[in-house]
Coordinates of C-alpha atoms in Angstrom, one line a residue:
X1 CA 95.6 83.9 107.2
X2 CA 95.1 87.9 107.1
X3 CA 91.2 87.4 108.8
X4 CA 89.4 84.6 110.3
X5 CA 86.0 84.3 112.1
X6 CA 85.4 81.6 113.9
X7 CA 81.6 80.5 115.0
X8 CA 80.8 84.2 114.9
X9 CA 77.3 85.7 115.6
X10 CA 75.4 88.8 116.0
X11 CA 72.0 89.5 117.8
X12 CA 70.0 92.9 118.1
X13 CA 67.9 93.1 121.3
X14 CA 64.4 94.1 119.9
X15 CA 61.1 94.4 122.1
X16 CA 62.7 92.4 124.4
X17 CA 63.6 89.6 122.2
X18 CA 66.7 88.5 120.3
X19 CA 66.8 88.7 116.9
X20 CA 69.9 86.4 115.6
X21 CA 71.7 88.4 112.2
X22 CA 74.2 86.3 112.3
X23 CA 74.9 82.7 113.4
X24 CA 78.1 80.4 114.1
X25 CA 79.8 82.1 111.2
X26 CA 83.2 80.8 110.5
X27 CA 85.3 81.7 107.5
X28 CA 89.0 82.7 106.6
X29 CA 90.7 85.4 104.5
X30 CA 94.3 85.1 103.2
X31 CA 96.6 87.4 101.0
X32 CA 95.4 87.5 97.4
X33 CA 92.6 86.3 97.9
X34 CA 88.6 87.4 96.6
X35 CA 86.3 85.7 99.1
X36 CA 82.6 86.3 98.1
X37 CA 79.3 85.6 100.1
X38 CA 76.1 85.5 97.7
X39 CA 72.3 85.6 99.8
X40 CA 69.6 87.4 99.3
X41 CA 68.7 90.2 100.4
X42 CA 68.1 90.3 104.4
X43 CA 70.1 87.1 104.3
X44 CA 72.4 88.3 107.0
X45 CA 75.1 89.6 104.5
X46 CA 75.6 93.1 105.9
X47 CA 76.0 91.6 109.5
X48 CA 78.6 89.4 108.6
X49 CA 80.9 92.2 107.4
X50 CA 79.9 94.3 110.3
X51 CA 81.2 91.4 112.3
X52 CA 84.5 90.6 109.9
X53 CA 85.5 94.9 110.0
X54 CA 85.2 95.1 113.7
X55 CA 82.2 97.8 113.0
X56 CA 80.4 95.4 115.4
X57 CA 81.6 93.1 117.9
X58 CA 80.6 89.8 117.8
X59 CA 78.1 88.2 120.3
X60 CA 79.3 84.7 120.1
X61 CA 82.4 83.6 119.0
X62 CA 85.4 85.4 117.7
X63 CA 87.4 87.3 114.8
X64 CA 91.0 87.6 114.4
X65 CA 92.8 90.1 112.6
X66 CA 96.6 88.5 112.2
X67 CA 96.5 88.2 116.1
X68 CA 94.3 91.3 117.0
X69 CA 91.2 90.1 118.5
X70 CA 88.6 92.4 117.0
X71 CA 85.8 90.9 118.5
X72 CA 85.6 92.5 122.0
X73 CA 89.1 94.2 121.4
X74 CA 90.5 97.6 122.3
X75 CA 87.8 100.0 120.8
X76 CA 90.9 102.4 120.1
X77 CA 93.3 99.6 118.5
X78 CA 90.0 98.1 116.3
X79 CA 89.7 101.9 114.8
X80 CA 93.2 102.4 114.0
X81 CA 93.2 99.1 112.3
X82 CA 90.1 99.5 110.4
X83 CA 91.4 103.2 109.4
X84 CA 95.2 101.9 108.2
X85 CA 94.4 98.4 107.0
X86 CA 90.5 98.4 105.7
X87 CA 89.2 99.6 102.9
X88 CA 85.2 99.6 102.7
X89 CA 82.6 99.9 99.9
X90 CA 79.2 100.5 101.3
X91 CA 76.1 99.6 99.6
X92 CA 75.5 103.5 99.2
X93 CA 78.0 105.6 98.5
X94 CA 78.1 108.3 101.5
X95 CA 79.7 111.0 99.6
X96 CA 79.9 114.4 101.3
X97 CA 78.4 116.3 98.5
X98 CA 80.8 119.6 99.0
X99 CA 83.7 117.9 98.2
X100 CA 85.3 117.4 94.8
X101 CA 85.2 113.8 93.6
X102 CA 89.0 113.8 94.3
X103 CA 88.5 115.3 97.9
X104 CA 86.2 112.4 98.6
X105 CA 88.7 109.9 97.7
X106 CA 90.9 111.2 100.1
X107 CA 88.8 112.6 103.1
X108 CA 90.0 112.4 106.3
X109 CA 93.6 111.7 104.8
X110 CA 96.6 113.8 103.7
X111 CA 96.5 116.2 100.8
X112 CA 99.6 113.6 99.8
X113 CA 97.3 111.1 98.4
X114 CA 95.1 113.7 96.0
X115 CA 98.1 112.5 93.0
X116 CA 97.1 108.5 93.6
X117 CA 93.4 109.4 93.9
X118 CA 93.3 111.1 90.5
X119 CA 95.2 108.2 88.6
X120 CA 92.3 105.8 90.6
X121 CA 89.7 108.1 89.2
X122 CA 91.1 107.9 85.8
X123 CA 91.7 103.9 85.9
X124 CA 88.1 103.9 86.7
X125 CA 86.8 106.3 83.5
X126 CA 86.2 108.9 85.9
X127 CA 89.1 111.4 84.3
X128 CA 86.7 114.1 83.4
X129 CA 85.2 113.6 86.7
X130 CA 88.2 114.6 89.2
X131 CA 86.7 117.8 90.1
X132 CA 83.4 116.9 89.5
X133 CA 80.9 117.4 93.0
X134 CA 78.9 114.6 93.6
X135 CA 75.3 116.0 92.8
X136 CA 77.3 116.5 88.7
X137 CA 77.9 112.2 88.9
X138 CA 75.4 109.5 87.6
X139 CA 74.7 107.0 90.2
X140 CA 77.7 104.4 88.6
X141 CA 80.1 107.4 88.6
X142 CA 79.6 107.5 92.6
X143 CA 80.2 104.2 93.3
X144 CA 83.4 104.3 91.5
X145 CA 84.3 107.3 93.5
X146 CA 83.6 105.3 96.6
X147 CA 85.4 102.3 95.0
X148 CA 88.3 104.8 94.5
X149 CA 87.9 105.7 98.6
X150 CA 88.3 102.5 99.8
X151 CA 91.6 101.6 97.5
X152 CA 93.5 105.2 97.7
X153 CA 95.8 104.3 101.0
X154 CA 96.1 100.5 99.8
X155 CA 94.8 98.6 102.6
X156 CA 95.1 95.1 103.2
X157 CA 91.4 94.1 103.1
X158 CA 88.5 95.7 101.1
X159 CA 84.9 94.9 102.5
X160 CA 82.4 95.3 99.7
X161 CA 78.9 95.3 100.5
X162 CA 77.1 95.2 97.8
X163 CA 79.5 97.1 95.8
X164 CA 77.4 96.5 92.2
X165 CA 74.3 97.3 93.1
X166 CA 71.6 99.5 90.8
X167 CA 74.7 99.7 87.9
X168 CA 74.4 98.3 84.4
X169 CA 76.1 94.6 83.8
X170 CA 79.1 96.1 81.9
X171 CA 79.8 98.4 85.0
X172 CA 79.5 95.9 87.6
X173 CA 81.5 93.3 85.7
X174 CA 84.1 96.1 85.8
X175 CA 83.7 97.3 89.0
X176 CA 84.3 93.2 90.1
X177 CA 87.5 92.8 87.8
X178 CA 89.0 96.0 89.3
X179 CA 88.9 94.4 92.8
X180 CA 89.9 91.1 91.5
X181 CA 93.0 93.1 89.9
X182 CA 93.6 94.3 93.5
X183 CA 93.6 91.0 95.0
X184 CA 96.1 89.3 92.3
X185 CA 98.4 91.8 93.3
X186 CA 98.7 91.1 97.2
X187 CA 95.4 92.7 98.5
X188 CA 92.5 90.6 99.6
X189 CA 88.7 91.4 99.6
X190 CA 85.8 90.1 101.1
X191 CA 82.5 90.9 99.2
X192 CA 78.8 90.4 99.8
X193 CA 76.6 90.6 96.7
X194 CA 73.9 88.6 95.3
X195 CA 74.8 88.9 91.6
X196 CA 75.1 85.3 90.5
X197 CA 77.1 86.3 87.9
X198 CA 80.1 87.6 89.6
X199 CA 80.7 84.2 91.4
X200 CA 83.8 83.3 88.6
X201 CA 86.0 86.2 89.8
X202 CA 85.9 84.5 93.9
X203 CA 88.5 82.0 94.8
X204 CA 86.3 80.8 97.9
X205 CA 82.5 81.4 97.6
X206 CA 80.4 81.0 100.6
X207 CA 76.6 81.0 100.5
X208 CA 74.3 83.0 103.3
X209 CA 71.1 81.9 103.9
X210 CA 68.2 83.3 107.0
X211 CA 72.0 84.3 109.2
X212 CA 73.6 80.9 108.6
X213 CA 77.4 80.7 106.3
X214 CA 78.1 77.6 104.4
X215 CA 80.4 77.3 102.2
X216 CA 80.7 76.1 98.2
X217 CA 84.5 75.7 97.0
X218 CA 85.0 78.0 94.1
X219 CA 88.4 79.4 92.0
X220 CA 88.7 82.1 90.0
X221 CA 87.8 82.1 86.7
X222 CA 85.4 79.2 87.2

């Protein structure tokens, strides 16, 4: 397995009480594969992927990365990781609006990767859009941007919060099938969402409920 959590929570310290987001979470990830975690909204779905990145450390329990411990690992060592080997898709899009939709794809990376960022752009009908700032892009068009950001150095694991959010049917059934491609060809992606109608593309499908993960056997294509 490329990821696994095991009984991992996460609690916030508010007013001087403890507010459980997450509970005795356990789950794996291997190669090729989508995992997908449907809840409503404030169900704890966020947390989680805080917990599986290493963007938060766990309060109970554990997740391994291969053998890297990132709950409560090296601070240094978690951020290299998650900067080589993650790719994320945030619920908004965070672009940095004076940068070309290409120089978004690749910030913080080498000028190398502007060639591989355009051919994402186009693969995601945004070839008249490579130059394009973000304030000239709909809504959908920035999420694909940002889908294109997370895929350009071709990490191991995407983490997708809520990567279909506020975009037509047609455009999140795309959006879903482009990181389903990704997976069926050695990547692996863990996404939180809670569009129903997505649940055919996972291969293991785990439900979130008030901070508590069970899980409901799934395949793709189902």
């Amino acid at each position: 397995m490329i990821l696994q959590a095991a009984d991992a929570g996460l609690c916030f310290f508010t007013g001087g009480s403890i507010t459980w987001a997450v509970r005795h979470a356990s789950l794996s990830v291997g190669k090729g594969q989508m995992v997908m975690v449907l809840g409503p909204s404030g169900s704890g779905k966020s947390s989680l992927l805080y917990l599986l990145s290493g963007l938060r450390s766990a309060s109970e329990g554990e997740v391994r990365y291969g053998e890297q411990l990132l709950s409560g690992g090296n601070n240094h060592t978690v951020r290299r990781l998650r900067f080589a080997d993650f790719g994320f898709v945030y619920q908004q899009h965070f672009l940095i609006g004076y940068l070309t939709a290409t120089e978004n794809v690749c910030v913080g990376r080498s000028r190398q990767c502007f060639g591989h960022a355009r051919h994402l752009l186009c693969k995601l009908g945004l070839e008249s859009k490579v130059n394009a700032y973000p304030t000239e892009l709909s809504y959908g068009q920035r999420q694909r941007v940002a889908l294109a950001r997370a895929l350009v150095h071709s990490p191991r694991i995407v983490f997708a919060d809520e990567p279909t959010a506020s975009v037509d049917s047609k455009l999140s059934m795309s959006i879903c099938q482009i990181l389903r491609d990704y997976c069926d060809q050695g990547g692996a992606c863990v996404m939180v969402t809670h569009d129903e109608a997505l649940r055919p593309h996972a291969d293991a499908l785990y439900l979130m409920r008030d901070g508590i993960l069970s899980m409901h056997a799934a395949s793709a294509g189902e």
